[in-house]
Amino acid sequence: MSGKNKIAIVNSSSFGKIFPKHLERLHKLGDVESFTLDSKIDGKALAEKLHGFNMIIASVTPFFTKEFFEHKDELKLIARHGIGYNNVDLEAAKQHNTVVTIVPPLIERDAVAENNVTNLLSVMRKTNLAYQSVKKDKWDERAQFVGHALGSKTVGVIGIGNIGSRVAEILHYGFRCEVLGYDPNKDKVEIEAFGAKKVELDELLEKADIICLCASLNDENYHMLSKEEFSKMKDAVYLSNTARGALIDDAALIHELQSGKVVGFATDVLEVEPGRSDHPYLEFENVIITPHTSAYTMECLEGMGNKCATDCEEITKGYLPKSAVQSVSSYLK
């Protein structure tokens, strides 16, 4: 391996902070520096900021675009501190001879699925509003916090992959829900194995009392829930999203929140992150936003950090790490 390793930790709020041992492992490989960059930084500016760094541990932002790779010097690895890689142009990475890795999905499975249901319940039962009322010494006003039960409802889960399959299990076996599963990449037997019934998207939209988004983001499903899809939903529907914010058209959802068709929305993700206090969703009392913390359990973060540190170590030794999205480098053994 030529030269000294320089490792950039980009936009991660947790790597090395809760488990310093992960950072210590990186320091044994070379110089390490953390960056907090604008999520919308353009590719050329990003390449200039990260000049000289040959390994990157990356969060959900910024976006490593074709322009980034066109201006970037040697880059051996982008290790995603997560299971998604929609912020990396894989073809451009391949041409640049950059390995892209992810955290094995099973590491995040329980944590993210549990948070999807946790946030959903919080909205349905008005938990946060009731708590804020108690803090204001308004215990006696508790009758205004009558919510809805999750048990025995019809729930549509969009995306029956690693996370969505676990959400389906929790809802079906834990809450006796009828679970409708939409996933064009899964067959009937696969979906039924998790307690769900395979349906097309239109049927899910028309029948579900509650919709949980668990799909990965791609060019085909950007804003998959927009004006037309909302028009097909039941009145008084609840939504919970722990996948990607861009699966939902913000303007369309805001309209349905205003009309009352959507009676509750829980989301751990936004199309533009980080979210700020002036986000229009925050005008609604029946909305909960958490700051992309579904994977934030001690168990999950330890596993994620271990994986990213191991990827950097493997690249240093000249090996292709496990969970590489693509094998591109001729120098890897």
mmCIF file of C-alpha atoms in Angstrom:
data_model
loop_
_atom_site.group_PDB
_atom_site.id
_atom_site.type_symbol
_atom_site.label_atom_id
_atom_site.label_comp_id
_atom_site.label_asym_id
_atom_site.label_seq_id
_atom_site.Cartn_x
_atom_site.Cartn_y
_atom_site.Cartn_z
ATOM 1 C CA MET A 1 0.000 0.000 0.000
ATOM 2 C CA SER A 2 1.450 3.313 -1.065
ATOM 3 C CA GLY A 3 1.952 6.146 1.411
ATOM 4 C CA LYS A 4 0.501 6.631 4.854
ATOM 5 C CA ASN A 5 -3.172 5.960 5.479
ATOM 6 C CA LYS A 6 -5.425 8.920 6.105
ATOM 7 C CA ILE A 7 -8.950 8.094 7.261
ATOM 8 C CA ALA A 8 -11.846 10.566 7.214
ATOM 9 C CA ILE A 9 -14.931 10.110 9.362
ATOM 10 C CA VAL A 10 -17.619 12.108 7.569
ATOM 11 C CA ASN A 11 -20.871 13.356 9.132
ATOM 12 C CA SER A 12 -21.089 10.543 11.680
ATOM 13 C CA SER A 13 -22.504 11.716 14.998
ATOM 14 C CA SER A 14 -21.653 8.493 16.811
ATOM 15 C CA PHE A 15 -18.629 6.663 15.375
ATOM 16 C CA GLY A 16 -15.842 6.504 17.948
ATOM 17 C CA LYS A 17 -17.714 8.584 20.513
ATOM 18 C CA ILE A 18 -19.664 5.900 22.321
ATOM 19 C CA PHE A 19 -17.090 3.186 21.635
ATOM 20 C CA PRO A 20 -13.622 4.847 21.616
ATOM 21 C CA LYS A 21 -12.025 1.473 20.876
ATOM 22 C CA HIS A 22 -13.183 1.785 17.263
ATOM 23 C CA LEU A 23 -11.331 5.066 16.913
ATOM 24 C CA GLU A 24 -8.244 3.581 18.577
ATOM 25 C CA ARG A 25 -8.175 0.832 15.951
ATOM 26 C CA LEU A 26 -8.183 3.414 13.182
ATOM 27 C CA HIS A 27 -5.359 5.410 14.739
ATOM 28 C CA LYS A 28 -3.188 2.303 14.499
ATOM 29 C CA LEU A 29 -3.672 2.402 10.734
ATOM 30 C CA GLY A 30 -2.784 6.063 10.165
ATOM 31 C CA ASP A 31 -4.055 9.606 10.615
ATOM 32 C CA VAL A 32 -7.726 10.050 11.454
ATOM 33 C CA GLU A 33 -9.834 13.188 11.143
ATOM 34 C CA SER A 34 -13.545 13.845 11.605
ATOM 35 C CA PHE A 35 -15.537 16.134 9.307
ATOM 36 C CA THR A 36 -18.990 17.671 9.632
ATOM 37 C CA LEU A 37 -19.976 18.878 6.181
ATOM 38 C CA ASP A 38 -23.071 20.383 4.593
ATOM 39 C CA SER A 39 -25.288 17.527 3.424
ATOM 40 C CA LYS A 40 -25.693 19.309 0.058
ATOM 41 C CA ILE A 41 -21.997 19.989 -0.580
ATOM 42 C CA ASP A 42 -21.187 19.576 -4.267
ATOM 43 C CA GLY A 43 -18.908 16.826 -5.481
ATOM 44 C CA LYS A 44 -15.913 18.975 -6.370
ATOM 45 C CA ALA A 45 -15.949 20.812 -3.046
ATOM 46 C CA LEU A 46 -16.308 17.499 -1.209
ATOM 47 C CA ALA A 47 -13.328 16.059 -3.073
ATOM 48 C CA GLU A 48 -11.268 19.108 -2.161
ATOM 49 C CA LYS A 49 -12.243 18.824 1.520
ATOM 50 C CA LEU A 50 -11.232 15.163 1.570
ATOM 51 C CA HIS A 51 -8.075 15.496 -0.532
ATOM 52 C CA GLY A 52 -5.380 13.139 0.676
ATOM 53 C CA PHE A 53 -7.745 10.828 2.555
ATOM 54 C CA ASN A 54 -7.654 7.324 1.110
ATOM 55 C CA MET A 55 -10.361 5.811 3.330
ATOM 56 C CA ILE A 56 -13.705 7.274 4.355
ATOM 57 C CA ILE A 57 -16.220 6.177 6.976
ATOM 58 C CA ALA A 58 -19.435 7.757 5.733
ATOM 59 C CA SER A 59 -22.844 8.538 7.168
ATOM 60 C CA VAL A 60 -26.085 8.977 5.181
ATOM 61 C CA THR A 61 -24.790 12.317 3.870
ATOM 62 C CA PRO A 62 -23.091 13.873 1.975
ATOM 63 C CA PHE A 63 -23.460 12.382 -1.505
ATOM 64 C CA PHE A 64 -20.413 10.852 -3.162
ATOM 65 C CA THR A 65 -21.357 11.640 -6.744
ATOM 66 C CA LYS A 66 -19.714 11.152 -10.121
ATOM 67 C CA GLU A 67 -18.373 14.699 -9.805
ATOM 68 C CA PHE A 68 -16.802 13.802 -6.469
ATOM 69 C CA PHE A 69 -14.940 10.835 -7.913
ATOM 70 C CA GLU A 70 -13.840 12.846 -10.972
ATOM 71 C CA HIS A 71 -12.007 15.271 -8.665
ATOM 72 C CA LYS A 72 -10.929 12.900 -5.881
ATOM 73 C CA ASP A 73 -7.386 11.642 -5.589
ATOM 74 C CA GLU A 74 -6.704 8.065 -4.461
ATOM 75 C CA LEU A 75 -9.602 6.605 -2.493
ATOM 76 C CA LYS A 76 -9.440 2.948 -1.594
ATOM 77 C CA LEU A 77 -12.560 2.632 0.558
ATOM 78 C CA ILE A 78 -15.897 4.173 1.455
ATOM 79 C CA ALA A 79 -17.198 2.254 4.459
ATOM 80 C CA ARG A 80 -20.835 3.141 5.086
ATOM 81 C CA HIS A 81 -21.649 3.428 8.770
ATOM 82 C CA GLY A 82 -25.034 1.876 7.987
ATOM 83 C CA ILE A 83 -26.781 -0.552 5.662
ATOM 84 C CA GLY A 84 -27.767 1.807 2.839
ATOM 85 C CA TYR A 85 -25.553 3.128 0.062
ATOM 86 C CA ASN A 86 -27.869 5.362 -1.964
ATOM 87 C CA ASN A 87 -25.546 8.330 -1.299
ATOM 88 C CA VAL A 88 -22.696 6.677 -3.232
ATOM 89 C CA ASP A 89 -22.504 6.530 -7.043
ATOM 90 C CA LEU A 90 -21.431 2.902 -7.327
ATOM 91 C CA GLU A 91 -20.487 3.039 -10.989
ATOM 92 C CA ALA A 92 -18.301 6.094 -10.436
ATOM 93 C CA ALA A 93 -16.740 4.394 -7.404
ATOM 94 C CA LYS A 94 -15.973 1.319 -9.500
ATOM 95 C CA GLN A 95 -14.296 3.382 -12.206
ATOM 96 C CA HIS A 96 -12.259 5.132 -9.501
ATOM 97 C CA ASN A 97 -11.227 1.739 -8.074
ATOM 98 C CA THR A 98 -12.930 2.510 -4.759
ATOM 99 C CA VAL A 99 -14.397 -0.320 -2.687
ATOM 100 C CA VAL A 100 -17.773 0.466 -1.108
ATOM 101 C CA THR A 101 -18.855 -1.512 1.943
ATOM 102 C CA ILE A 102 -21.899 -1.561 4.174
ATOM 103 C CA VAL A 103 -22.767 -2.844 7.613
ATOM 104 C CA PRO A 104 -24.317 -6.344 7.408
ATOM 105 C CA PRO A 105 -28.071 -5.765 7.522
ATOM 106 C CA LEU A 106 -28.653 -8.133 10.441
ATOM 107 C CA ILE A 107 -26.711 -5.801 12.744
ATOM 108 C CA GLU A 108 -29.390 -3.116 12.372
ATOM 109 C CA ARG A 109 -32.422 -5.359 11.911
ATOM 110 C CA ASP A 110 -33.912 -5.456 15.401
ATOM 111 C CA ALA A 111 -32.970 -1.906 16.361
ATOM 112 C CA VAL A 112 -34.516 -0.209 13.331
ATOM 113 C CA ALA A 113 -37.621 -2.417 13.262
ATOM 114 C CA GLU A 114 -38.270 -1.842 16.954
ATOM 115 C CA ASN A 115 -38.005 1.918 16.477
ATOM 116 C CA ASN A 116 -40.456 1.878 13.592
ATOM 117 C CA VAL A 117 -43.050 0.357 15.898
ATOM 118 C CA THR A 118 -41.988 2.461 18.900
ATOM 119 C CA ASN A 119 -42.447 5.742 17.033
ATOM 120 C CA LEU A 120 -45.707 4.517 15.545
ATOM 121 C CA LEU A 121 -47.108 3.666 18.973
ATOM 122 C CA SER A 122 -45.982 6.997 20.346
ATOM 123 C CA VAL A 123 -48.058 8.807 17.732
ATOM 124 C CA MET A 124 -51.057 6.483 17.969
ATOM 125 C CA ARG A 125 -51.176 6.702 21.770
ATOM 126 C CA LYS A 126 -50.199 10.417 21.902
ATOM 127 C CA THR A 127 -47.419 9.481 24.298
ATOM 128 C CA ASN A 128 -45.218 12.536 23.835
ATOM 129 C CA LEU A 129 -48.127 14.971 24.058
ATOM 130 C CA ALA A 130 -49.311 13.336 27.270
ATOM 131 C CA TYR A 131 -45.804 13.489 28.726
ATOM 132 C CA GLN A 132 -45.462 17.184 27.883
ATOM 133 C CA SER A 133 -48.816 17.801 29.561
ATOM 134 C CA VAL A 134 -47.609 16.183 32.787
ATOM 135 C CA LYS A 135 -44.482 18.361 32.707
ATOM 136 C CA LYS A 136 -46.779 21.399 32.538
ATOM 137 C CA ASP A 137 -48.686 20.146 35.622
ATOM 138 C CA LYS A 138 -51.792 19.369 33.549
ATOM 139 C CA TRP A 139 -52.347 15.753 34.638
ATOM 140 C CA ASP A 140 -56.083 16.391 35.006
ATOM 141 C CA GLU A 141 -56.384 17.131 31.283
ATOM 142 C CA ARG A 142 -55.554 13.529 30.413
ATOM 143 C CA ALA A 143 -58.878 12.897 28.651
ATOM 144 C CA GLN A 144 -57.581 14.791 25.610
ATOM 145 C CA PHE A 145 -54.977 12.100 25.017
ATOM 146 C CA VAL A 146 -57.245 9.267 23.954
ATOM 147 C CA GLY A 147 -55.436 7.465 21.156
ATOM 148 C CA HIS A 148 -55.850 4.366 19.016
ATOM 149 C CA ALA A 149 -54.754 0.779 19.607
ATOM 150 C CA LEU A 150 -52.319 -0.934 17.276
ATOM 151 C CA GLY A 151 -53.556 -4.426 18.074
ATOM 152 C CA SER A 152 -55.594 -6.227 15.390
ATOM 153 C CA LYS A 153 -55.296 -3.400 12.857
ATOM 154 C CA THR A 154 -54.530 -3.924 9.162
ATOM 155 C CA VAL A 155 -50.969 -2.746 8.584
ATOM 156 C CA GLY A 156 -49.233 -2.352 5.256
ATOM 157 C CA VAL A 157 -45.469 -2.803 5.259
ATOM 158 C CA ILE A 158 -43.724 -1.393 2.210
ATOM 159 C CA GLY A 159 -40.462 -3.271 1.715
ATOM 160 C CA ILE A 160 -40.190 -6.781 3.194
ATOM 161 C CA GLY A 161 -36.417 -6.875 3.294
ATOM 162 C CA ASN A 162 -34.098 -6.994 6.278
ATOM 163 C CA ILE A 163 -35.967 -4.381 8.350
ATOM 164 C CA GLY A 164 -39.460 -4.722 6.924
ATOM 165 C CA SER A 165 -39.547 -8.461 7.495
ATOM 166 C CA ARG A 166 -38.854 -7.905 11.194
ATOM 167 C CA VAL A 167 -41.505 -5.163 11.382
ATOM 168 C CA ALA A 168 -43.974 -7.610 9.841
ATOM 169 C CA GLU A 169 -43.072 -10.246 12.435
ATOM 170 C CA ILE A 170 -43.493 -7.819 15.332
ATOM 171 C CA LEU A 171 -46.860 -6.595 14.073
ATOM 172 C CA HIS A 172 -48.268 -10.008 13.182
ATOM 173 C CA TYR A 173 -47.020 -12.100 16.095
ATOM 174 C CA GLY A 174 -46.835 -9.350 18.722
ATOM 175 C CA PHE A 175 -49.907 -7.253 17.950
ATOM 176 C CA ARG A 176 -52.143 -9.730 16.062
ATOM 177 C CA CYS A 177 -52.234 -7.399 13.070
ATOM 178 C CA GLU A 178 -53.177 -8.440 9.581
ATOM 179 C CA VAL A 179 -49.997 -7.510 7.734
ATOM 180 C CA LEU A 180 -50.053 -6.702 4.023
ATOM 181 C CA GLY A 181 -46.600 -6.792 2.476
ATOM 182 C CA TYR A 182 -45.577 -4.997 -0.703
ATOM 183 C CA ASP A 183 -42.189 -5.826 -2.161
ATOM 184 C CA PRO A 184 -41.698 -6.435 -5.899
ATOM 185 C CA ASN A 185 -38.438 -8.242 -5.156
ATOM 186 C CA LYS A 186 -39.962 -10.882 -2.860
ATOM 187 C CA ASP A 187 -42.221 -13.766 -3.789
ATOM 188 C CA LYS A 188 -45.337 -14.940 -1.953
ATOM 189 C CA VAL A 189 -43.542 -17.650 0.044
ATOM 190 C CA GLU A 190 -40.805 -15.265 1.251
ATOM 191 C CA ILE A 191 -43.312 -12.669 2.435
ATOM 192 C CA GLU A 192 -45.600 -15.194 4.100
ATOM 193 C CA ALA A 193 -42.627 -16.567 6.061
ATOM 194 C CA PHE A 194 -42.713 -13.371 8.124
ATOM 195 C CA GLY A 195 -46.433 -13.400 8.817
ATOM 196 C CA ALA A 196 -47.477 -11.097 5.984
ATOM 197 C CA LYS A 197 -49.657 -11.456 2.892
ATOM 198 C CA LYS A 198 -48.130 -10.460 -0.442
ATOM 199 C CA VAL A 199 -50.138 -7.715 -2.152
ATOM 200 C CA GLU A 200 -49.659 -5.082 -4.822
ATOM 201 C CA LEU A 201 -49.146 -1.500 -3.723
ATOM 202 C CA ASP A 202 -52.644 -0.324 -4.651
ATOM 203 C CA GLU A 203 -54.265 -3.009 -2.484
ATOM 204 C CA LEU A 204 -52.027 -2.099 0.432
ATOM 205 C CA LEU A 205 -52.884 1.587 0.106
ATOM 206 C CA GLU A 206 -56.618 0.892 -0.096
ATOM 207 C CA LYS A 207 -56.859 -1.545 2.836
ATOM 208 C CA ALA A 208 -54.234 -0.504 5.400
ATOM 209 C CA ASP A 209 -55.139 1.396 8.564
ATOM 210 C CA ILE A 210 -51.427 1.932 9.124
ATOM 211 C CA ILE A 211 -48.511 2.037 6.687
ATOM 212 C CA CYS A 212 -44.893 1.334 7.671
ATOM 213 C CA LEU A 213 -42.146 2.291 5.238
ATOM 214 C CA CYS A 214 -39.127 -0.014 5.277
ATOM 215 C CA ALA A 215 -37.970 0.073 1.641
ATOM 216 C CA SER A 216 -34.526 0.994 0.399
ATOM 217 C CA LEU A 217 -34.397 4.093 -1.801
ATOM 218 C CA ASN A 218 -33.735 3.822 -5.533
ATOM 219 C CA ASP A 219 -34.545 5.690 -8.741
ATOM 220 C CA GLU A 220 -37.809 3.784 -9.160
ATOM 221 C CA ASN A 221 -39.347 4.516 -5.761
ATOM 222 C CA TYR A 222 -38.377 8.158 -5.198
ATOM 223 C CA HIS A 223 -41.517 9.877 -3.810
ATOM 224 C CA MET A 224 -43.409 6.598 -4.108
ATOM 225 C CA LEU A 225 -46.017 8.030 -1.740
ATOM 226 C CA SER A 226 -47.206 11.168 -3.455
ATOM 227 C CA LYS A 227 -50.535 12.823 -4.309
ATOM 228 C CA GLU A 228 -51.904 9.877 -6.288
ATOM 229 C CA GLU A 229 -50.947 7.287 -3.669
ATOM 230 C CA PHE A 230 -52.407 9.337 -0.811
ATOM 231 C CA SER A 231 -55.695 9.591 -2.706
ATOM 232 C CA LYS A 232 -55.963 5.788 -2.591
ATOM 233 C CA MET A 233 -55.443 5.499 1.165
ATOM 234 C CA LYS A 234 -58.118 5.127 3.794
ATOM 235 C CA ASP A 235 -59.208 8.167 5.744
ATOM 236 C CA ALA A 236 -57.544 8.498 9.168
ATOM 237 C CA VAL A 237 -54.419 6.529 8.231
ATOM 238 C CA TYR A 238 -51.183 6.437 10.239
ATOM 239 C CA LEU A 239 -47.685 6.369 8.707
ATOM 240 C CA SER A 240 -44.308 5.371 10.154
ATOM 241 C CA ASN A 241 -41.045 5.754 8.239
ATOM 242 C CA THR A 242 -37.646 4.457 9.316
ATOM 243 C CA ALA A 243 -36.307 3.949 5.789
ATOM 244 C CA ARG A 244 -35.559 7.071 3.732
ATOM 245 C CA GLY A 245 -37.320 10.425 3.761
ATOM 246 C CA ALA A 246 -37.356 10.687 -0.031
ATOM 247 C CA LEU A 247 -39.831 7.801 -0.255
ATOM 248 C CA ILE A 248 -42.493 10.384 0.641
ATOM 249 C CA ASP A 249 -43.364 13.590 -1.192
ATOM 250 C CA ASP A 250 -43.264 16.117 1.666
ATOM 251 C CA ALA A 251 -45.706 18.532 0.048
ATOM 252 C CA ALA A 252 -48.266 15.800 -0.571
ATOM 253 C CA LEU A 253 -48.043 14.514 2.998
ATOM 254 C CA ILE A 254 -48.319 18.007 4.470
ATOM 255 C CA HIS A 255 -51.529 18.493 2.496
ATOM 256 C CA GLU A 256 -52.956 15.235 3.869
ATOM 257 C CA LEU A 257 -51.966 16.147 7.424
ATOM 258 C CA GLN A 258 -53.773 19.451 7.001
ATOM 259 C CA SER A 259 -56.871 17.748 5.586
ATOM 260 C CA GLY A 260 -56.908 15.149 8.371
ATOM 261 C CA LYS A 261 -56.664 12.164 6.056
ATOM 262 C CA VAL A 262 -53.337 11.293 7.674
ATOM 263 C CA VAL A 263 -54.027 11.382 11.418
ATOM 264 C CA GLY A 264 -50.517 10.602 12.547
ATOM 265 C CA PHE A 265 -47.008 10.465 11.108
ATOM 266 C CA ALA A 266 -43.887 9.111 12.788
ATOM 267 C CA THR A 267 -40.573 9.463 11.002
ATOM 268 C CA ASP A 268 -36.931 8.889 11.836
ATOM 269 C CA VAL A 269 -35.788 10.159 8.445
ATOM 270 C CA LEU A 270 -36.212 13.246 6.269
ATOM 271 C CA GLU A 271 -35.527 13.865 2.611
ATOM 272 C CA VAL A 272 -33.064 16.606 3.601
ATOM 273 C CA GLU A 273 -31.023 15.871 6.694
ATOM 274 C CA PRO A 274 -30.257 17.168 9.208
ATOM 275 C CA GLY A 275 -33.734 18.440 9.908
ATOM 276 C CA ARG A 276 -34.155 21.856 11.506
ATOM 277 C CA SER A 277 -36.662 23.401 13.901
ATOM 278 C CA ASP A 278 -38.462 25.203 11.068
ATOM 279 C CA HIS A 279 -39.344 21.993 9.226
ATOM 280 C CA PRO A 280 -43.041 22.181 8.224
ATOM 281 C CA TYR A 281 -43.774 18.759 9.745
ATOM 282 C CA LEU A 282 -43.151 20.245 13.185
ATOM 283 C CA GLU A 283 -46.226 22.430 12.879
ATOM 284 C CA PHE A 284 -48.375 19.349 13.506
ATOM 285 C CA GLU A 285 -48.943 17.925 16.988
ATOM 286 C CA ASN A 286 -49.675 14.502 15.495
ATOM 287 C CA VAL A 287 -46.189 14.195 14.000
ATOM 288 C CA ILE A 288 -43.087 12.805 15.675
ATOM 289 C CA ILE A 289 -39.630 13.267 14.187
ATOM 290 C CA THR A 290 -36.586 11.539 15.628
ATOM 291 C CA PRO A 291 -33.108 12.460 14.304
ATOM 292 C CA HIS A 292 -32.269 9.286 12.332
ATOM 293 C CA THR A 293 -31.647 7.341 15.540
ATOM 294 C CA SER A 294 -33.370 4.034 14.744
ATOM 295 C CA ALA A 295 -30.014 2.230 14.801
ATOM 296 C CA TYR A 296 -28.943 3.977 17.991
ATOM 297 C CA THR A 297 -28.828 1.142 20.459
ATOM 298 C CA MET A 298 -25.613 0.259 22.243
ATOM 299 C CA GLU A 299 -25.683 -3.197 20.720
ATOM 300 C CA CYS A 300 -26.219 -1.947 17.189
ATOM 301 C CA LEU A 301 -23.655 0.872 17.316
ATOM 302 C CA GLU A 302 -21.005 -1.463 18.677
ATOM 303 C CA GLY A 303 -21.557 -3.843 15.790
ATOM 304 C CA MET A 304 -21.603 -1.047 13.216
ATOM 305 C CA GLY A 305 -18.396 0.484 14.509
ATOM 306 C CA ASN A 306 -16.644 -2.870 14.627
ATOM 307 C CA LYS A 307 -17.562 -3.505 11.007
ATOM 308 C CA CYS A 308 -16.276 -0.144 9.738
ATOM 309 C CA ALA A 309 -13.000 -0.465 11.650
ATOM 310 C CA THR A 310 -12.538 -3.997 10.345
ATOM 311 C CA ASP A 311 -13.150 -2.841 6.767
ATOM 312 C CA CYS A 312 -10.371 -0.270 7.081
ATOM 313 C CA GLU A 313 -8.042 -2.894 8.547
ATOM 314 C CA GLU A 314 -8.810 -5.347 5.743
ATOM 315 C CA ILE A 315 -8.157 -2.745 3.041
ATOM 316 C CA THR A 316 -4.825 -1.910 4.704
ATOM 317 C CA LYS A 317 -3.862 -5.591 4.516
ATOM 318 C CA GLY A 318 -4.918 -5.782 0.866
ATOM 319 C CA TYR A 319 -8.045 -7.881 1.390
ATOM 320 C CA LEU A 320 -11.559 -7.308 0.157
ATOM 321 C CA PRO A 321 -13.801 -6.689 3.204
ATOM 322 C CA LYS A 322 -16.951 -8.662 3.801
ATOM 323 C CA SER A 323 -20.199 -6.933 2.819
ATOM 324 C CA ALA A 324 -18.472 -5.124 -0.037
ATOM 325 C CA VAL A 325 -21.158 -3.811 -2.364
ATOM 326 C CA GLN A 326 -18.774 -4.420 -5.245
ATOM 327 C CA SER A 327 -15.319 -5.909 -5.826
ATOM 328 C CA VAL A 328 -13.380 -3.432 -7.922
ATOM 329 C CA SER A 329 -9.754 -3.276 -6.916
ATOM 330 C CA SER A 330 -7.105 -5.213 -8.776
ATOM 331 C CA TYR A 331 -4.654 -4.815 -5.886
ATOM 332 C CA LEU A 332 -6.930 -6.714 -3.486
ATOM 333 C CA LYS A 333 -5.946 -10.286 -2.710
#
